XYZ file of C-alpha atoms in Angstrom:
401
model
C 52.505 8.933 16.154
C 49.752 8.346 18.275
C 47.425 7.225 15.748
C 50.237 4.736 14.115
C 50.784 3.351 17.845
C 47.160 2.854 18.433
C 46.636 1.386 15.122
C 49.123 -1.070 15.513
C 48.258 -2.255 19.125
C 44.588 -2.606 18.256
C 45.806 -4.328 15.086
C 47.774 -6.792 16.941
C 44.781 -7.098 19.405
C 42.654 -8.697 16.831
C 40.654 -5.735 15.936
C 39.421 -4.852 12.297
C 41.096 -1.707 10.637
C 37.937 0.021 10.986
C 37.724 -0.807 14.686
C 41.075 0.310 15.421
C 40.623 3.133 13.332
C 37.679 4.421 15.797
C 39.842 3.793 18.243
C 42.793 6.205 17.521
C 40.088 8.816 17.788
C 39.331 8.313 21.433
C 42.804 8.870 22.538
C 42.851 12.520 20.474
C 42.029 15.571 22.762
C 38.480 16.668 22.719
C 38.568 19.676 20.321
C 40.792 17.634 18.394
C 37.835 14.467 18.060
C 35.322 17.050 17.384
C 37.242 18.617 14.158
C 37.830 15.059 13.193
C 34.044 14.672 13.196
C 33.280 17.578 11.603
C 35.200 16.276 8.869
C 34.053 13.097 8.891
C 30.387 13.954 9.132
C 31.093 16.967 5.978
C 32.285 13.745 4.145
C 29.489 11.476 4.809
C 26.916 14.213 4.404
C 28.957 15.173 0.454
C 28.860 11.294 -0.446
C 25.064 11.426 1.108
C 24.143 14.277 -1.388
C 25.726 13.237 -4.126
C 23.682 9.417 -4.249
C 20.865 11.750 -3.749
C 21.639 13.903 -6.945
C 22.651 10.862 -9.240
C 18.749 9.327 -8.210
C 17.322 12.479 -9.245
C 19.627 12.603 -12.486
C 18.715 9.299 -13.529
C 15.237 9.540 -12.631
C 15.055 12.358 -14.767
C 16.203 10.404 -17.658
C 14.101 7.739 -17.262
C 10.952 10.147 -16.750
C 12.124 11.679 -20.283
C 11.731 8.063 -21.720
C 8.163 7.392 -20.012
C 6.483 10.741 -21.367
C 7.497 9.725 -25.065
C 5.785 6.376 -24.630
C 2.572 7.437 -22.377
C 0.505 10.322 -22.621
C -0.091 12.394 -19.791
C -3.909 12.846 -18.276
C -5.762 15.892 -18.938
C -8.541 14.545 -16.038
C -7.352 17.644 -14.111
C -9.852 16.123 -10.818
C -7.173 13.230 -10.826
C -4.167 14.892 -11.217
C -5.243 17.390 -8.368
C -6.285 14.542 -6.066
C -2.844 12.668 -6.804
C -0.858 15.575 -6.337
C -2.824 16.193 -2.682
C -2.175 13.126 -1.339
C 1.105 12.745 -2.527
C 2.779 15.902 -1.191
C 1.176 15.449 1.838
C 3.178 11.898 2.333
C 5.919 13.209 0.497
C 6.297 15.589 3.347
C 6.325 12.989 5.966
C 9.167 10.614 3.870
C 11.461 13.823 3.312
C 11.643 14.318 7.222
C 10.559 10.891 9.106
C 13.210 8.596 9.703
C 11.593 4.935 9.225
C 12.750 1.423 9.513
C 13.959 -0.126 6.272
C 13.824 -3.784 6.010
C 15.525 -3.560 2.417
C 16.971 -0.895 0.701
C 19.009 2.304 1.695
C 18.228 3.110 5.605
C 19.337 7.130 5.237
C 16.746 9.526 5.086
C 16.688 10.349 1.313
C 14.706 13.710 0.785
C 13.699 13.579 -2.685
C 11.535 16.349 -4.708
C 8.642 14.288 -5.667
C 6.529 14.875 -8.738
C 3.384 12.994 -9.118
C 1.520 12.428 -12.356
C -1.233 10.444 -14.017
C -1.009 8.860 -17.489
C -3.657 8.123 -19.884
C -3.682 4.124 -19.331
C -6.827 2.369 -18.371
C -4.868 -0.638 -16.368
C -4.695 -0.421 -12.839
C -0.750 0.082 -12.343
C 1.419 2.846 -11.068
C 5.278 2.966 -11.023
C 7.942 4.776 -9.308
C 11.061 5.677 -10.992
C 14.704 6.743 -8.730
C 14.535 10.440 -7.384
C 10.949 10.427 -6.653
C 9.254 10.472 -10.311
C 6.081 8.687 -9.669
C 3.389 8.047 -11.805
C -0.211 6.485 -11.777
C -2.348 5.363 -14.511
C -5.922 6.627 -14.883
C -7.216 3.098 -14.273
C -5.802 3.134 -10.673
C -7.247 6.663 -9.928
C -10.478 5.371 -11.060
C -10.264 1.845 -9.128
C -9.430 3.254 -5.756
C -12.561 3.277 -3.049
C -11.079 6.244 -1.135
C -8.542 8.566 -0.275
C -6.787 6.093 1.991
C -6.681 3.371 -0.385
C -5.059 5.881 -2.700
C -2.426 6.902 0.142
C -1.666 3.523 0.357
C -0.458 2.895 -3.047
C 0.917 6.116 -3.042
C 3.051 5.858 0.070
C 4.124 2.243 -0.984
C 5.289 3.969 -4.304
C 7.287 6.432 -2.121
C 8.828 3.948 -0.483
C 10.305 2.438 -3.836
C 12.132 6.126 -4.002
C 13.322 6.756 -0.525
C 14.506 3.590 0.167
C 16.464 3.877 -3.205
C 15.699 0.469 -4.041
C 17.550 1.002 -8.070
C 20.686 1.844 -6.180
C 20.171 -1.475 -3.894
C 19.607 -3.564 -6.953
C 22.782 -2.060 -8.515
C 24.852 -2.769 -5.497
C 23.942 -6.411 -4.969
C 23.817 -7.286 -8.330
C 26.855 -9.717 -9.087
C 25.263 -11.797 -11.856
C 23.619 -9.114 -13.942
C 25.603 -6.234 -15.160
C 25.245 -2.723 -14.046
C 23.911 -1.502 -17.414
C 20.544 -3.897 -17.563
C 19.939 -3.610 -13.534
C 18.068 -0.260 -14.144
C 15.810 -1.976 -17.467
C 14.762 -4.585 -14.234
C 13.725 -2.263 -12.223
C 11.637 -0.567 -14.890
C 10.523 -4.105 -15.193
C 9.479 -4.260 -11.714
C 8.094 -1.285 -10.892
C 6.159 -0.122 -14.344
C 5.372 -3.439 -16.131
C 7.838 -3.334 -18.678
C 7.800 -1.246 -22.060
C 6.225 -2.189 -25.089
C 7.318 -2.855 -29.109
C 10.719 -4.145 -29.355
C 11.886 -3.663 -25.607
C 8.935 -5.795 -24.334
C 10.578 -8.789 -24.947
C 13.989 -7.953 -23.142
C 12.180 -6.550 -20.219
C 10.328 -9.687 -19.680
C 13.290 -11.765 -19.822
C 14.872 -9.273 -17.534
C 11.849 -9.204 -15.425
C 11.915 -13.116 -15.103
C 15.986 -12.585 -13.649
C 14.724 -10.218 -11.449
C 11.965 -11.813 -9.810
C 13.898 -15.331 -9.563
C 16.538 -13.553 -7.542
C 14.063 -12.424 -4.731
C 14.738 -8.619 -5.442
C 10.982 -7.867 -6.451
C 9.905 -9.593 -3.088
C 12.507 -7.838 -0.679
C 11.640 -4.239 -2.326
C 8.164 -4.796 -2.342
C 7.551 -6.087 1.528
C 10.171 -3.191 2.387
C 7.846 -0.719 0.847
C 4.591 -2.031 2.239
C 6.452 -1.629 5.446
C 7.164 1.824 4.881
C 3.855 2.750 3.354
C 2.451 2.038 6.995
C 5.171 3.481 8.646
C 4.664 6.854 6.839
C 0.599 6.328 6.612
C 0.796 6.279 10.800
C 2.214 9.854 10.734
C -0.565 11.019 8.295
C -4.487 11.680 8.376
C -4.974 8.622 6.463
C -5.771 5.072 7.172
C -3.227 2.203 6.763
C -5.765 -0.153 6.314
C -6.700 1.247 3.087
C -3.265 -0.383 2.070
C -4.364 -3.953 2.956
C -7.651 -3.678 1.164
C -6.624 -2.521 -2.394
C -4.282 -5.535 -2.115
C -7.247 -8.041 -1.111
C -9.325 -6.601 -4.155
C -6.574 -7.083 -6.300
C -5.855 -10.448 -5.049
C -9.507 -11.223 -5.589
C -9.666 -10.344 -9.257
C -6.345 -12.040 -9.613
C -7.571 -15.132 -8.263
C -11.225 -14.969 -9.763
C -10.530 -13.759 -12.666
C -9.765 -15.944 -15.524
C -8.653 -13.419 -17.866
C -6.895 -10.861 -16.003
C -5.106 -7.667 -17.888
C -1.897 -8.258 -15.507
C -0.833 -4.388 -14.992
C 0.065 -3.725 -10.999
C -0.626 -7.775 -10.368
C 2.776 -8.704 -12.677
C 4.763 -5.580 -10.808
C 3.322 -5.730 -7.826
C 2.655 -9.328 -6.883
C -0.608 -9.036 -4.102
C 0.647 -12.473 -1.859
C -0.930 -14.079 1.089
C 2.884 -13.285 3.058
C 2.595 -9.642 1.807
C -0.957 -9.247 3.167
C -0.013 -11.349 6.064
C 2.837 -8.837 7.154
C 0.528 -5.558 6.474
C -2.122 -7.193 9.016
C 0.829 -8.117 11.404
C 2.301 -4.743 11.431
C -1.119 -3.449 12.062
C -1.576 -5.156 14.794
C 1.852 -4.182 16.261
C 0.932 -0.621 15.853
C -2.715 -1.154 17.365
C -4.599 -0.252 14.198
C -7.763 -2.218 13.958
C -8.919 -3.415 11.023
C -12.192 -2.109 9.984
C -12.713 -2.395 6.275
C -15.971 -0.503 6.100
C -13.736 2.938 6.943
C -11.846 2.824 3.525
C -13.530 0.996 1.045
C -17.356 1.189 -0.584
C -17.043 -2.788 -1.224
C -16.946 -3.849 2.349
C -19.253 -1.254 3.672
C -22.785 -1.132 4.253
C -24.913 1.280 2.138
C -28.409 2.251 2.234
C -29.783 2.891 -1.412
C -33.419 4.131 -2.411
C -35.556 1.578 -3.791
C -38.875 1.524 -5.598
C -42.427 2.691 -3.809
C -40.278 4.642 -1.324
C -38.606 1.703 0.054
C -34.973 1.907 1.391
C -32.449 -0.839 0.440
C -29.823 -2.392 2.382
C -26.819 -3.662 0.128
C -23.209 -4.860 1.664
C -20.893 -4.753 -1.376
C -22.726 -6.345 -4.385
C -24.858 -8.087 -1.899
C -28.807 -6.864 -0.904
C -29.098 -7.965 2.403
C -33.294 -6.205 2.930
C -35.621 -4.216 1.809
C -37.074 -1.755 4.456
C -40.400 0.033 3.782
C -43.134 2.617 5.665
C -42.984 6.012 6.117
C -39.252 5.506 8.347
C -37.706 2.668 5.736
C -34.661 5.161 5.633
C -34.214 5.684 9.491
C -34.474 2.063 10.035
C -31.961 0.994 7.273
C -29.466 3.716 8.593
C -29.455 2.706 11.789
C -28.487 -0.860 10.943
C -25.236 0.422 9.013
C -23.136 1.123 12.027
C -23.980 -2.283 13.453
C -23.853 -4.393 9.807
C -20.417 -2.535 9.320
C -19.084 -3.633 13.040
C -20.155 -6.891 12.352
C -18.470 -7.320 8.947
C -15.493 -5.881 10.279
C -14.811 -9.207 12.232
C -15.227 -10.749 9.274
C -17.676 -13.128 10.532
C -18.279 -16.904 9.838
C -21.986 -17.528 8.238
C -23.286 -19.597 11.405
C -22.666 -16.271 13.372
C -25.696 -15.196 11.655
C -29.093 -16.076 12.893
C -32.896 -14.722 13.376
C -34.980 -14.654 16.651
C -38.384 -14.471 15.394
C -37.996 -11.434 13.405
C -35.067 -10.297 14.739
C -31.576 -10.992 12.737
C -28.707 -11.472 14.695
C -24.941 -11.455 14.480
C -22.899 -13.087 17.097
C -26.116 -12.988 19.147
C -26.454 -8.972 19.073
C -29.522 -7.257 16.862
C -28.639 -5.916 13.549
C -31.841 -4.872 12.640
C -35.547 -5.904 12.830
C -37.873 -7.355 9.925
C -41.415 -5.132 10.422
C -44.895 -6.534 8.978
C -44.683 -3.582 6.582
C -41.547 -4.746 4.967
C -43.365 -7.763 3.550
C -46.315 -5.307 2.441
C -44.454 -4.072 -0.859
C -43.062 -7.509 -2.000
C -46.243 -9.678 -1.260
C -43.886 -12.381 0.729
C -44.283 -13.285 4.222
C -42.561 -11.841 7.156
C -41.291 -15.271 8.027
C -40.008 -15.508 3.886
C -38.252 -12.186 4.651
C -36.726 -13.010 7.804
C -35.112 -16.257 5.990
C -34.331 -14.241 3.057
C -32.585 -11.628 4.933
C -30.654 -14.463 6.895
C -29.351 -16.015 3.659
C -28.782 -12.674 1.924
C -26.338 -11.959 5.308
C -24.591 -15.439 5.006
C -23.656 -15.021 1.670
C -22.327 -11.903 2.321
C -20.225 -12.699 5.090
C -18.935 -15.950 2.847
C -17.641 -13.678 -0.179
C -15.935 -11.115 2.890
C -14.293 -14.195 3.962
C -13.150 -15.463 0.987
C -11.584 -11.765 -0.140
C -10.170 -11.062 2.893
C -8.569 -14.721 2.936
C -7.206 -14.404 -0.199
C -4.757 -11.953 1.552
C -4.420 -13.146 4.911
C -3.846 -17.174 5.200
């Protein structure tokens, strides 16, 4: 009787049925409210577990099909590396609630599995229930554990946020039967053989609907949140995307792979930079890559060469050549981490400057091995630094503007 009266009064006052339903609970005695709460929680828990079980079963079926088409890698080192980092991040995902911009916002603790497949293209994909696959080509292309962790955390987020279920729930114009195929198209790049054309068309529908954009952005944000709880630097997610975007922009014959399934876009990279700034994470590319870091290499005649990416900056000579080159590395890394402009590089006599601070000094002995004058070496080093800065600015701009 209390329920009926309370509900009638609430509905008469303009409250929704859900709001009215909540009101009648407040009128119950404390012990009764606790009992009702326990029943409700049990019901919710059972429903949640059913959702998790459904994803696991669906992913298991997809995984069986994937492994019919793709051979698993026999590269033990790759597999061990993927499992080590993947399991570390999976434990965080299973126990750490994060902000979910698109997908299931509940904490969904899946039993994750990580496998490497014999494919040379740069790609990775996530199936429902925590089945995650990386291609050998991607394993070879990451430049640090931080970058690998960034891609892993992204793929884990797809599963943890139940993006397949979200697509199913939000699909109104496409049948539930074809939605899983669309997701496979988005996350794995589609199938081969007779399925290729069908998946290609479905992928076009999904991309046009904006689902893939929402899924990618949500997974990027999820990846950063998971990485912040780990020992890995989330800047690795940004640098990996920047290199993908550079290859896509500069390469006339790109093998699409992950480009098509996880399109690197200025908007995504801008969002990542924003989230990193919000978390007070400095963008120091030199800490997570080899492309964006200064390196010392052995040269001819006991010289030490200073390189940034694929640009040789200077050759040191003499007994202390290696010592001088290594002393310049942290200064150059700090300078390039700031993505400098070319005009910020200059010379004061024999001293090469970056933003007015010394980067390294050209000495007379350096000229002895090359036959060039010290002035020529200073000019060459200045030009090399400017070329390196220009290249870095271009690469960063693909994902920052």
